[in-house]
Coordinates of C-alpha atoms and ligand atoms in Angstrom, one line a residue:
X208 CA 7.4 20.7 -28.4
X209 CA 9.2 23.0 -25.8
X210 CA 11.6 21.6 -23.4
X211 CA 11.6 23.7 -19.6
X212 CA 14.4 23.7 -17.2
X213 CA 15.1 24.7 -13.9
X214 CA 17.8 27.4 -14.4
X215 CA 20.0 27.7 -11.5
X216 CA 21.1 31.2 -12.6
X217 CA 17.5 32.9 -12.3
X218 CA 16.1 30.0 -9.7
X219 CA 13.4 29.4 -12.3
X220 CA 11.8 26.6 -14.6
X221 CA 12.0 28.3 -17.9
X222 CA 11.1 27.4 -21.6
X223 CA 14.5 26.2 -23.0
X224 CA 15.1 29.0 -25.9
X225 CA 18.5 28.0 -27.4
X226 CA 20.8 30.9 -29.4
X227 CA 19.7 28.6 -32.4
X228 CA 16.6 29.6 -32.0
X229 CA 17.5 33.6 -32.4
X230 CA 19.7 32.8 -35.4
X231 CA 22.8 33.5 -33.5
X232 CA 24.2 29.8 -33.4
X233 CA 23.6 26.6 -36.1
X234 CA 24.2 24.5 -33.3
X235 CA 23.2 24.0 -29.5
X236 CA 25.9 24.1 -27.3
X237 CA 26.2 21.8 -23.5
X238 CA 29.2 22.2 -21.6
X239 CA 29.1 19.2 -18.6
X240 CA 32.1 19.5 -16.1
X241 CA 33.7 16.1 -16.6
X242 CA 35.3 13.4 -14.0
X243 CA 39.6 14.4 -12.4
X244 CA 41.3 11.3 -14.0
X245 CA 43.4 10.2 -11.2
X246 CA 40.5 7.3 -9.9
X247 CA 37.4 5.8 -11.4
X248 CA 34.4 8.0 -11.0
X249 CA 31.9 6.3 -8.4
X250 CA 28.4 5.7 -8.9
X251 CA 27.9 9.9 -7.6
X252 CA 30.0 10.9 -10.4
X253 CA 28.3 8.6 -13.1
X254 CA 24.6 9.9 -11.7
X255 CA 25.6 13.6 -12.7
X256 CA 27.0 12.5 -16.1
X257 CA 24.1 10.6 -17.0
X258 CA 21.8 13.2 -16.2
X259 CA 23.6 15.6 -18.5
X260 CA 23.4 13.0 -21.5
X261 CA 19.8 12.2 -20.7
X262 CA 19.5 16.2 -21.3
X263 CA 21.6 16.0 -24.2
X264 CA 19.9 12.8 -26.0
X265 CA 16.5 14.8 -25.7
X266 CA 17.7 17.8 -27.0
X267 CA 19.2 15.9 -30.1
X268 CA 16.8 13.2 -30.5
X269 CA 13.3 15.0 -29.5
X270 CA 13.9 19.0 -30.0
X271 CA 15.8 17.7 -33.1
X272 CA 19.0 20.6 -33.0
X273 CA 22.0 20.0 -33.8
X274 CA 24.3 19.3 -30.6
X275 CA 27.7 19.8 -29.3
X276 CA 28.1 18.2 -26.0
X277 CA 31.2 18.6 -24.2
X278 CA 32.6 17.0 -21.6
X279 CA 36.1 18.2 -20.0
X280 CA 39.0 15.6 -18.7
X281 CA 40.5 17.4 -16.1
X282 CA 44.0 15.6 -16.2
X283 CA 46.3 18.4 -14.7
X284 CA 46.1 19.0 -11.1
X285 CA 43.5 20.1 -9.2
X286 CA 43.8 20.7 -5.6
X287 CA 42.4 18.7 -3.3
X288 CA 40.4 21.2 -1.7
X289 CA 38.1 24.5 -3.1
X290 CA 40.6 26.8 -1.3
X291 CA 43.3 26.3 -4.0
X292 CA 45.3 24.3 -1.4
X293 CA 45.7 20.9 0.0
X294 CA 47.4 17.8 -2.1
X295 CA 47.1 17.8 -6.2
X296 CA 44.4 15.4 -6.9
X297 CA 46.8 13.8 -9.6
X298 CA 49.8 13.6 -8.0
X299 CA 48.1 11.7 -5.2
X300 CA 47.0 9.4 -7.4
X301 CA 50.2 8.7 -9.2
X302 CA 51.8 8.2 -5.3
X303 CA 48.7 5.9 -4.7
X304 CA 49.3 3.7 -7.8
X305 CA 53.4 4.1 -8.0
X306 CA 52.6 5.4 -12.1
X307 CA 53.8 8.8 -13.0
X308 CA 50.3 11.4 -13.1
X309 CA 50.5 11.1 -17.1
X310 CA 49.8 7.2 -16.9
X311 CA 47.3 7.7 -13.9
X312 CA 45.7 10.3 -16.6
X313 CA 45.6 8.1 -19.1
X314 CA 44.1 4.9 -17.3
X315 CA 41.7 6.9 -15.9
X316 CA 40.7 8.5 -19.2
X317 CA 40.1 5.3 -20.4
X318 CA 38.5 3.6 -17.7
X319 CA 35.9 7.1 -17.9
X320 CA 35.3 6.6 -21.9
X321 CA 34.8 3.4 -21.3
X322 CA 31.8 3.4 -18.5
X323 CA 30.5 6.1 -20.9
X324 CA 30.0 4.3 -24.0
X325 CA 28.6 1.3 -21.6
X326 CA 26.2 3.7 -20.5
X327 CA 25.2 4.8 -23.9
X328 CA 25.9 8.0 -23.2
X329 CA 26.6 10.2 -26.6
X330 CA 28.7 13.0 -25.6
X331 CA 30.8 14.2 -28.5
X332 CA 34.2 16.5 -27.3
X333 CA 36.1 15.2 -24.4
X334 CA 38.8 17.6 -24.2
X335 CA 42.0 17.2 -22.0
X336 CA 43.0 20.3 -20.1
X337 CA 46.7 19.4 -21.1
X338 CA 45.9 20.0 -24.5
X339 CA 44.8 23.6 -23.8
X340 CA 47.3 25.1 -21.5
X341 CA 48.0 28.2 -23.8
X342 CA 44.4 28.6 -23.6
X343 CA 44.5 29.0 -20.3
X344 CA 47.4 30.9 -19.8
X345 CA 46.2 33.3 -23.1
X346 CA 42.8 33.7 -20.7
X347 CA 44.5 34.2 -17.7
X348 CA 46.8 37.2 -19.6
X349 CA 43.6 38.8 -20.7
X350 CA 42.2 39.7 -17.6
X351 CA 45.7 40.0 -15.9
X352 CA 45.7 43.0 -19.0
X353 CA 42.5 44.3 -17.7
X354 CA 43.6 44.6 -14.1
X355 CA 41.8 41.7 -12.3
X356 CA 45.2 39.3 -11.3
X357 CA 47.5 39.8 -8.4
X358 CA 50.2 37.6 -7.3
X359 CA 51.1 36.1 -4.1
X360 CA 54.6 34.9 -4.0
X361 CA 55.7 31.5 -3.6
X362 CA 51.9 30.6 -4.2
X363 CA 50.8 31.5 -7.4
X364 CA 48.5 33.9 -9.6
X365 CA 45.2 35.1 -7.9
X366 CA 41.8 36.4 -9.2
X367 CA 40.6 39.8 -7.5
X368 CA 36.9 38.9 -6.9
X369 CA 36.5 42.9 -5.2
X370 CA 36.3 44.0 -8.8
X371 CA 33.5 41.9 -9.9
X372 CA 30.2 43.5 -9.2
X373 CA 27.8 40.9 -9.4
X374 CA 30.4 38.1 -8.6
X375 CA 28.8 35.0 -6.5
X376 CA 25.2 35.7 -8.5
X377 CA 25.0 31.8 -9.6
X378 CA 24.4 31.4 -5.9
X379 CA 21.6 33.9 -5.5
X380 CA 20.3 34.5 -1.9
X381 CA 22.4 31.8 -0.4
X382 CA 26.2 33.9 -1.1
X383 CA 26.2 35.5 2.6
X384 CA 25.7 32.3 3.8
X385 CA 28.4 31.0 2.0
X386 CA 30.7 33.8 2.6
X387 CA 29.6 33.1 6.6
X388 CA 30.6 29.3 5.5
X389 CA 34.2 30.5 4.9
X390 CA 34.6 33.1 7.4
X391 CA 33.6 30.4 10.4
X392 CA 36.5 28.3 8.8
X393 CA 34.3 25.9 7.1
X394 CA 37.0 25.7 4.5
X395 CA 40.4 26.3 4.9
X396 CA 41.4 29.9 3.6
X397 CA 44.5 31.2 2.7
X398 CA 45.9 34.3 4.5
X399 CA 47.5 36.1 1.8
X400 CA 44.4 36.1 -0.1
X401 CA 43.1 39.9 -0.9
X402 CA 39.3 38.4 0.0
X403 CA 38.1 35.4 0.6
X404 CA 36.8 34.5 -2.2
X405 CA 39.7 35.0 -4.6
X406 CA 40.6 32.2 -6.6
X407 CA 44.1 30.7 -8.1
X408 CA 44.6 31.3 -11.6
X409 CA 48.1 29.9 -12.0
X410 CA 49.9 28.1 -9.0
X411 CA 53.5 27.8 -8.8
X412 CA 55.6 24.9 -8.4
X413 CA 56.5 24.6 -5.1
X414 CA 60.5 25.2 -5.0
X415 CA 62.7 22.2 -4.7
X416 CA 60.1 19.8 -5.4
X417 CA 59.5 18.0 -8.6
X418 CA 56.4 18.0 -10.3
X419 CA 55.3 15.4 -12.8
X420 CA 52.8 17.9 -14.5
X421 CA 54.0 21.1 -14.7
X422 CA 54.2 23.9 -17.5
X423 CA 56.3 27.2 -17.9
X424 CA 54.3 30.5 -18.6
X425 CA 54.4 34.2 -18.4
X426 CA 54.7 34.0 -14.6
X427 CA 56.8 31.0 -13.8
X428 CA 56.5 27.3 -13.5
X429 CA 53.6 25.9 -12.8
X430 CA 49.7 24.4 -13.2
X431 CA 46.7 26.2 -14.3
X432 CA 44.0 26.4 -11.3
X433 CA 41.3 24.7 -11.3
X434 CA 38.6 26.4 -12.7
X435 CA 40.2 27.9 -15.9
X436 CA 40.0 24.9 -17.6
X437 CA 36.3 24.7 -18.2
X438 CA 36.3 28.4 -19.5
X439 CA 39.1 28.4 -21.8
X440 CA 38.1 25.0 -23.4
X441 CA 34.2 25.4 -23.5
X442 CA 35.2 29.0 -25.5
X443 CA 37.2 27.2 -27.7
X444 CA 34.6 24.6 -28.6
X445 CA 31.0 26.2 -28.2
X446 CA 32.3 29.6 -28.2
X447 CA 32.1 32.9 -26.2
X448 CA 28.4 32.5 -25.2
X449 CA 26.7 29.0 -25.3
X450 CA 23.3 27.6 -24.1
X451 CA 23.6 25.3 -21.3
X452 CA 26.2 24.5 -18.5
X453 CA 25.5 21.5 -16.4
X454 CA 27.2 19.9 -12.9
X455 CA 27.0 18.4 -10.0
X456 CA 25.3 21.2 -7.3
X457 CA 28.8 21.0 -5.4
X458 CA 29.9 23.2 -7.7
X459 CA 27.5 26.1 -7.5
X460 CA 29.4 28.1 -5.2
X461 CA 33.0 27.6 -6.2
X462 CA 34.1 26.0 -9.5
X463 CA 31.1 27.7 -11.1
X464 CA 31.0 30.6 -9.8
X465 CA 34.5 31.3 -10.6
X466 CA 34.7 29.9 -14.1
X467 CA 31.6 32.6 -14.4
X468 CA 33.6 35.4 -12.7
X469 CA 36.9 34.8 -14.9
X470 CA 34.7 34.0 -18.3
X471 CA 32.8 36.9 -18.0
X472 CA 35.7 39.6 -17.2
X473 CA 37.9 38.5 -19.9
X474 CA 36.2 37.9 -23.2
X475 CA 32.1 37.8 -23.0
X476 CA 30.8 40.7 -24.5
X477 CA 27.0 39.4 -23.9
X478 CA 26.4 38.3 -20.5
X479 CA 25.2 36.1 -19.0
X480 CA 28.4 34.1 -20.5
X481 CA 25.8 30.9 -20.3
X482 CA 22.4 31.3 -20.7
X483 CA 21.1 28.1 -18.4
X484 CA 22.7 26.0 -15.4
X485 CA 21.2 23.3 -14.7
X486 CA 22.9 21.3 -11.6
X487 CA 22.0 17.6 -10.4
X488 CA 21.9 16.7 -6.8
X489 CA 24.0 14.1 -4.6
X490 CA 23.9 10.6 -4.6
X491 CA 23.7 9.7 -0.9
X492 CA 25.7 6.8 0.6
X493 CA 25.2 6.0 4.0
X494 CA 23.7 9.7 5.1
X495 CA 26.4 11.4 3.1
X496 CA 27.4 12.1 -0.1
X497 CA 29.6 9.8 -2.1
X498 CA 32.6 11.3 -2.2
X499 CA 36.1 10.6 -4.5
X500 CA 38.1 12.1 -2.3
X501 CA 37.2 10.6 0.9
X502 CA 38.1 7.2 -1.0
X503 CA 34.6 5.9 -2.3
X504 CA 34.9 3.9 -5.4
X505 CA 31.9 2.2 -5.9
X506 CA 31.6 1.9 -9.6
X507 CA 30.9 -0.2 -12.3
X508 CA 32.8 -3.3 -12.2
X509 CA 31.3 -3.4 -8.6
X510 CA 28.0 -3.6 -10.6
X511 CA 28.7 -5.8 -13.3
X512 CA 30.5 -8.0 -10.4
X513 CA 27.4 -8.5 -8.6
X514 CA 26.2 -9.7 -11.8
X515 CA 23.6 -6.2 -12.5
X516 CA 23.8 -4.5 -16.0
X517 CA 24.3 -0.3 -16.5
X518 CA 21.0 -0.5 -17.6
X519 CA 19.7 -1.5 -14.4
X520 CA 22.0 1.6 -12.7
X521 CA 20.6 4.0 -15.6
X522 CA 16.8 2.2 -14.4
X523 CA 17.7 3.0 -10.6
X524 CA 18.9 7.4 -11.5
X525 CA 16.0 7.7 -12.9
X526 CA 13.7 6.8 -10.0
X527 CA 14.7 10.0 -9.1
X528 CA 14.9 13.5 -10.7
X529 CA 17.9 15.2 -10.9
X530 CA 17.4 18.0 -8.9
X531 CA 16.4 15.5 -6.1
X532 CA 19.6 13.7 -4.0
X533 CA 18.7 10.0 -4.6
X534 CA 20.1 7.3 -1.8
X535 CA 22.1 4.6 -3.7
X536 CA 22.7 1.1 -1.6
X537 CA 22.8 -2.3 -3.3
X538 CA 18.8 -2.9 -2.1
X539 CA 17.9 0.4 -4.4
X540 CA 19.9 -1.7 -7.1
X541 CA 18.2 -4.6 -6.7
X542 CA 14.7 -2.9 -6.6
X543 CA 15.6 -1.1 -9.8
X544 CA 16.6 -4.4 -11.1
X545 CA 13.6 -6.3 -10.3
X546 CA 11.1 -3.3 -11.5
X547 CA 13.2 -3.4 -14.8
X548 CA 12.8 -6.7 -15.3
X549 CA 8.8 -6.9 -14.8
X550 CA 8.9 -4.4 -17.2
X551 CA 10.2 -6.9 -19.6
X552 CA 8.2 -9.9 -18.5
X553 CA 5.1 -7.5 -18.7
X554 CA 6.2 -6.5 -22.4
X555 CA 7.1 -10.2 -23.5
X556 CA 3.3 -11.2 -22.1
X557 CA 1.7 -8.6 -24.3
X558 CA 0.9 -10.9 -27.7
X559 CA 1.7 -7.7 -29.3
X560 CA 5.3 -7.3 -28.8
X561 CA 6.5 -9.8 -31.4
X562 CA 5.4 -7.1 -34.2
X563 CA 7.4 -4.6 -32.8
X564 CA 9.6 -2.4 -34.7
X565 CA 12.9 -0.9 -33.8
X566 CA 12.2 2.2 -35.5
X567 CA 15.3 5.2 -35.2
X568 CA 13.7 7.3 -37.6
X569 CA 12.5 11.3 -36.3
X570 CA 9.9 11.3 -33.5
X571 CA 8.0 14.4 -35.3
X572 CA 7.7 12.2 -38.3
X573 CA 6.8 9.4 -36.6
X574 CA 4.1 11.4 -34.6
X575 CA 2.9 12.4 -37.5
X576 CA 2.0 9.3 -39.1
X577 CA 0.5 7.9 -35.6
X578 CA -2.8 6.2 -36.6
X579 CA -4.6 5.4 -32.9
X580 CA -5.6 7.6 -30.1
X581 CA -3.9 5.3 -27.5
X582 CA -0.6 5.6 -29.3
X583 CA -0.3 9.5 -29.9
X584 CA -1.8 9.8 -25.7
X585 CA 1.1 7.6 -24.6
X586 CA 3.5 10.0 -26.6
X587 CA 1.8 13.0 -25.3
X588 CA 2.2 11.5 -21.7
X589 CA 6.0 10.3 -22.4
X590 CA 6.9 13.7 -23.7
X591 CA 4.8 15.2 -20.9
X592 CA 7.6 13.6 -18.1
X593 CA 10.9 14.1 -20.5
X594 CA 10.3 18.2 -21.2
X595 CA 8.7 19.0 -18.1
X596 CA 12.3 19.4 -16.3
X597 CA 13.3 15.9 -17.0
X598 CA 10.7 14.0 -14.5
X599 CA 11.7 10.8 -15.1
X600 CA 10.0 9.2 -11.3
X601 CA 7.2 10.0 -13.3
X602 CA 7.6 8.7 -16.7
X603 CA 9.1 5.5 -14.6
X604 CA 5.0 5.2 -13.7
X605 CA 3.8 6.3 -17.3
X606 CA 6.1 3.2 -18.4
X607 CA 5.2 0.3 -15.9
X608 CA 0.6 0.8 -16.6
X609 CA -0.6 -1.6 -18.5
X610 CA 2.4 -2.7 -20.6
X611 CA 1.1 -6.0 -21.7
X612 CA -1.8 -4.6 -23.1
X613 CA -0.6 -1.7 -25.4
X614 CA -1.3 -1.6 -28.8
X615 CA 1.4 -2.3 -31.6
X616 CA 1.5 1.7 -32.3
X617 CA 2.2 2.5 -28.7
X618 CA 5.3 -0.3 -28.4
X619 CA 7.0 1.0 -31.3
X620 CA 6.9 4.8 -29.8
X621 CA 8.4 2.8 -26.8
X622 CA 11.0 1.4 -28.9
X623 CA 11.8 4.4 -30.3
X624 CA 12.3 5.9 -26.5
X625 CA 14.0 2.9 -25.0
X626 CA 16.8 3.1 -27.9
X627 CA 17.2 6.7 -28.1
X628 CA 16.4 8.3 -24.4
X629 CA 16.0 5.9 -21.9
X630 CA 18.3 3.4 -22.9
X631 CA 17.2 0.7 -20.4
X632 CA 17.7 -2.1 -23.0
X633 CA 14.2 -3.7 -22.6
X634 CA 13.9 -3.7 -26.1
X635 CA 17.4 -5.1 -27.0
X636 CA 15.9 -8.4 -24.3
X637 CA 12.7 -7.8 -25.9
X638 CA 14.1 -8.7 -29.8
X639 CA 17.1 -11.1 -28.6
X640 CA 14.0 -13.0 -26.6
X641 CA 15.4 -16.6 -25.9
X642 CA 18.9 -16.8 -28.1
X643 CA 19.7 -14.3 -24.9
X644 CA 17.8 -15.7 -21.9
X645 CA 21.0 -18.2 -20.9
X646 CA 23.2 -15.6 -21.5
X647 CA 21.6 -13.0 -18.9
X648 CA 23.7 -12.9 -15.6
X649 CA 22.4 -14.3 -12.8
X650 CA 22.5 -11.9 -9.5
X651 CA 25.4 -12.7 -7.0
X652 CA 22.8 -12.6 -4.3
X653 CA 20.6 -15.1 -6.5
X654 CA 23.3 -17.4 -6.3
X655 CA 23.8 -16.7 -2.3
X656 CA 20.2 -18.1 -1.6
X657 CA 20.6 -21.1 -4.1
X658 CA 23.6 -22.1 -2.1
X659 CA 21.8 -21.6 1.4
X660 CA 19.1 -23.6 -0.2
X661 CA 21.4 -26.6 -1.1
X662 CA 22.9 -26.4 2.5
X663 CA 19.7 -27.0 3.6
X664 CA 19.0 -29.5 1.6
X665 CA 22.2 -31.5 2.5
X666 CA 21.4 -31.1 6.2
X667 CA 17.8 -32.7 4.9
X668 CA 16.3 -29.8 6.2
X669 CA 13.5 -29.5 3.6
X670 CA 11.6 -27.2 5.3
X671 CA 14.2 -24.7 5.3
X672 CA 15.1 -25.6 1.7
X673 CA 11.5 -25.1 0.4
X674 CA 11.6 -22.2 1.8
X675 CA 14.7 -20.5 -0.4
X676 CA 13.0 -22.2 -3.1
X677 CA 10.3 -19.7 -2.7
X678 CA 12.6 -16.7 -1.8
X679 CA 14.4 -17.8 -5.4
X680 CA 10.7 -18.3 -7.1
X681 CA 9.1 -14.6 -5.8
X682 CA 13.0 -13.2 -7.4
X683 CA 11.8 -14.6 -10.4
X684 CA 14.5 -18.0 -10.7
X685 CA 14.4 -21.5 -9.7
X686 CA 16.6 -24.4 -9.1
X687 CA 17.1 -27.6 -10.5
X688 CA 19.3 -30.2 -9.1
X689 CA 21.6 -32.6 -10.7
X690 CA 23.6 -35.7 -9.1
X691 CA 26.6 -33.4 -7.7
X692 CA 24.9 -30.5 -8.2
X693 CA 22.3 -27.6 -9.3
X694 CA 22.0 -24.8 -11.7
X695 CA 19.6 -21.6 -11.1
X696 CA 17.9 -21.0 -13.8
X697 CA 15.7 -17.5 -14.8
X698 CA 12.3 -18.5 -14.7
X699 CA 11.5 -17.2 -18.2
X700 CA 13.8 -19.6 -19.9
X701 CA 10.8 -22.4 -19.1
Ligands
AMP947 P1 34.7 15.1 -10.1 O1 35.3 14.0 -10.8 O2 34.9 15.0 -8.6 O3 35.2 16.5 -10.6 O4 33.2 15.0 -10.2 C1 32.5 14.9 -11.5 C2 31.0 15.2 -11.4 O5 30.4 14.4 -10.4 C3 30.8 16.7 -10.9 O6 29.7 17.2 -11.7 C4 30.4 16.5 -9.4 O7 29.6 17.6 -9.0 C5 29.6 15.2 -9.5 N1 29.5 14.5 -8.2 C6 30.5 14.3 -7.3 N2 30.1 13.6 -6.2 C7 28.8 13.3 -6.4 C8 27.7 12.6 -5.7 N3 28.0 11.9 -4.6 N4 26.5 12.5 -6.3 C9 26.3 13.1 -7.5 N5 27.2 13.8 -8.2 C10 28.4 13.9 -7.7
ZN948 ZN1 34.0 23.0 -14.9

């Protein structure tokens, strides 16, 4: 079984060959740049952290290697744009919310670990960039020692990107376009800057103003810049050199570029520092991307609000690969939602599914002891979508033909999937069958037509009336009324 990605670093799908695999590591090692805690990451956010523990779960639960998956909290300010200026991202937040940036950390913390573990996702290091300040600065010293750092005063501690030769290589044939990106104004530049595309190391407090989050070090007062962070703590967990670095593609040509350029000047010996990046594209809102800082917050209790599950969201990413930008509204939602749950319907009319069994044993041993052709051509054709860059539109197709008739074999293998990879929770409906069915939510929009319907029906308008009785039916619910009133029912419950 080989796994192949699309390595941003060489612009090519390559076979994944982790430093395991050459004897040099006894684990693999994913580094996944996590969420700013000063809001609730949006469903944008979510898309690029579920793509990166879709990528983790097959690399611990098919390949069978021994994982560390990291994800940073970046709880110490960033800025709130790429040119090391604007507002700090936390302190904003702390002014927004009238808490001090340490208790706008720590809700937001929370709030993250908590959408996580809804989302099944099994990341296993979430460290703080608080807790690793003498990282940083140690890091920062290192190449200040080796002639890279200048300082620009009242401002802060800048890296000299002139003495990097191959510095901007991450973004291959598109860094003069870039560098024209900047130069036209595209982002706001600082003056005192030796070249454009040095980047803030260390910024100073700003004098006279008091800063909930700010640290003494070797140069003054202040905050680590941004992109430190994710080198200092991803050495300190998966060491100098690890195998795979993943994002959001927003980050190609700044955050990653520079924690290459600082990583690889001060302490890696063997470059590249990391050996694949593998970046996931935009969700789209409205035309653009969905975007923290310009204030979208869509997010899970939006979801769960209108009465959808995480597993329908996790259904709806993957109709989409990563490295395409997918369009989220709440129609895409509902689609994924209703796909999901004929899905279901088509495994609860296959006579077969009441034998299944949730197996979480090893998929090799498990494919070893298939018995029928059906079974080990469905795993074939499973595996054939997971490793082939993480095509998941087209294991989505794979999934939905001819559910109700596959053989016992073949719904244990998807069992085995559904619990460990896809995590849709069709099984978890599946087992719980009808102890469950009153407890499933019904749809806010569901409950929208039902009321339209009864309006109707008060007005003795039965034509309109039968007619949202339909609209309910082809959703798959129906009504029944009572004296005062009426209950919408899912139409498996009968
Ligand atoms: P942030 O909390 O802003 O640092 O972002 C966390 C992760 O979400 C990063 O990997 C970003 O690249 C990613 N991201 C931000 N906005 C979007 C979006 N609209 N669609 C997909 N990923 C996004
Ligand atoms: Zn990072």
């Amino acid at each position: 079984m080989n796994l192949y990605i699309y390595n941003t670093l060489t612009r090519e799908k390559e076979k994944f060959i982790p430093f395991f695999d050459e004897g040099k590591k006894d684990f693999v090692g994913i580094y996944t740049c996590g969420p700013t805690v000063y809001s609730d990451p949006h469903f944008g956010n979510l898309r690029a952290f579920v793509f990166a523990g879709l990528l983790g779960d097959i690399i611990r639960n098919i390949l069978n290697y021994p994982l560390k998956h990291v994800v940073n909290i970046t709880d110490v300010g960033h800025l709130t744009d790429d040119a090391d200026s604007g507002q700090d991202k936390m302190e904003k937040g702390a002014i927004r919310e009238g808490l001090t940036a340490w208790d706008i950390a720590k809700k937001y913390e929370k709030n993250f670990i908590n959408y996580i573990n809804k989302l099944e996702l099994n990341f296993d290091f979430f460290p703080k960039a608080t807790d690793y300040i003498q990282e940083q600065i140690d890091l920062i010293k290192s190449l200040e020692e080796k002639g890279f750092v200048y300082k620009i005063n009242n401002d802060g501690m800048y890296m000299d990107t002139s003495k990097i030769d191959d510095y901007g290589k991450l973004m291959g044939e598109n860094y003069e376009k870039h560098i024209l990106g900047i130069e036209s104004g595209a982002r706001i530049s600082n003056d005192n800057k030796k070249n454009i595309t040095d980047f803030a190391l260390w910024k100073f407090s700003k004098r006279g103003e008091k800063r909930h989050m700010e640290r003494n070090s070797p140069w003054g007062l202040g905050f680590p810049g941004w992109h430190i962070e994710c080198s200092a703590m991803s050495k300190a967990i998966l060491g100098k050199n690890f195998d795979i670095h993943t994002g959001g593609i927003d980050h190609i040509t700044t955050h990653h570029t520079n924690e290459i350029a600082q990583s690889e000047c001060s302490f890696v010996s063997d470059k590249p520092w990391v050996k694949y990046w593998m970046h996931s594209q935009f969700l789209n809102f409205d035309g653009k991307k969905l975007s923290k800082s310009s204030g979208d917050t869509l997010s899970i209790p939006d979801l769960e609000k209108k009465g959808y599950t995480v597993y329908d969201l996790r259904y709806f990413y993957f109709t989409a690969q990563y490295r395409n930008s997918l369009k989220f509204n709440w129609d895409a939602i509902h689609k994924a939602y209703i796909t999901k749950r004929n899905l279901v319907n088509k495994l609860w009319a296959n006579p077969r599914s009441t034998s299944v069994q949730m197996s979480t044993g090893d998929i090799k041993e498990i494919e070893k002891n298939l018995q029928t052709k059906e079974a080990k051509i469905f795993l074939k054709n499973i595996l054939n979508c997971l490793l082939d860059d993480l095509n998941t539109p087209r294991l989505l197709s794979i999934l939905n033909k001819d559910v109700d008739k596959l053989n016992v074999e073949s719904l244990n293998l998807f069992a085995w999937f559904d619990l460990n990879i896809f995590k849709f929770g069709l099984f978890k409906d599946l087992i719980n069958k009808k102890e469950n069915l009153d407890k499933m939510p019904i749809p806010y929009f569901i409950t929208q037509i039902a009321q339209e319907r009864r309006k109707a029906k008060l007005e003795r308008d039965y034509k309109k009336a039968d007619e949202f009785r339909n609209k309910l039916s082809e959703q798959g619910y129906f009504v029944k009324d009572y004296k005062d009133t009426y209950i919408v029912y899912h139409k498996l419950d009968y």
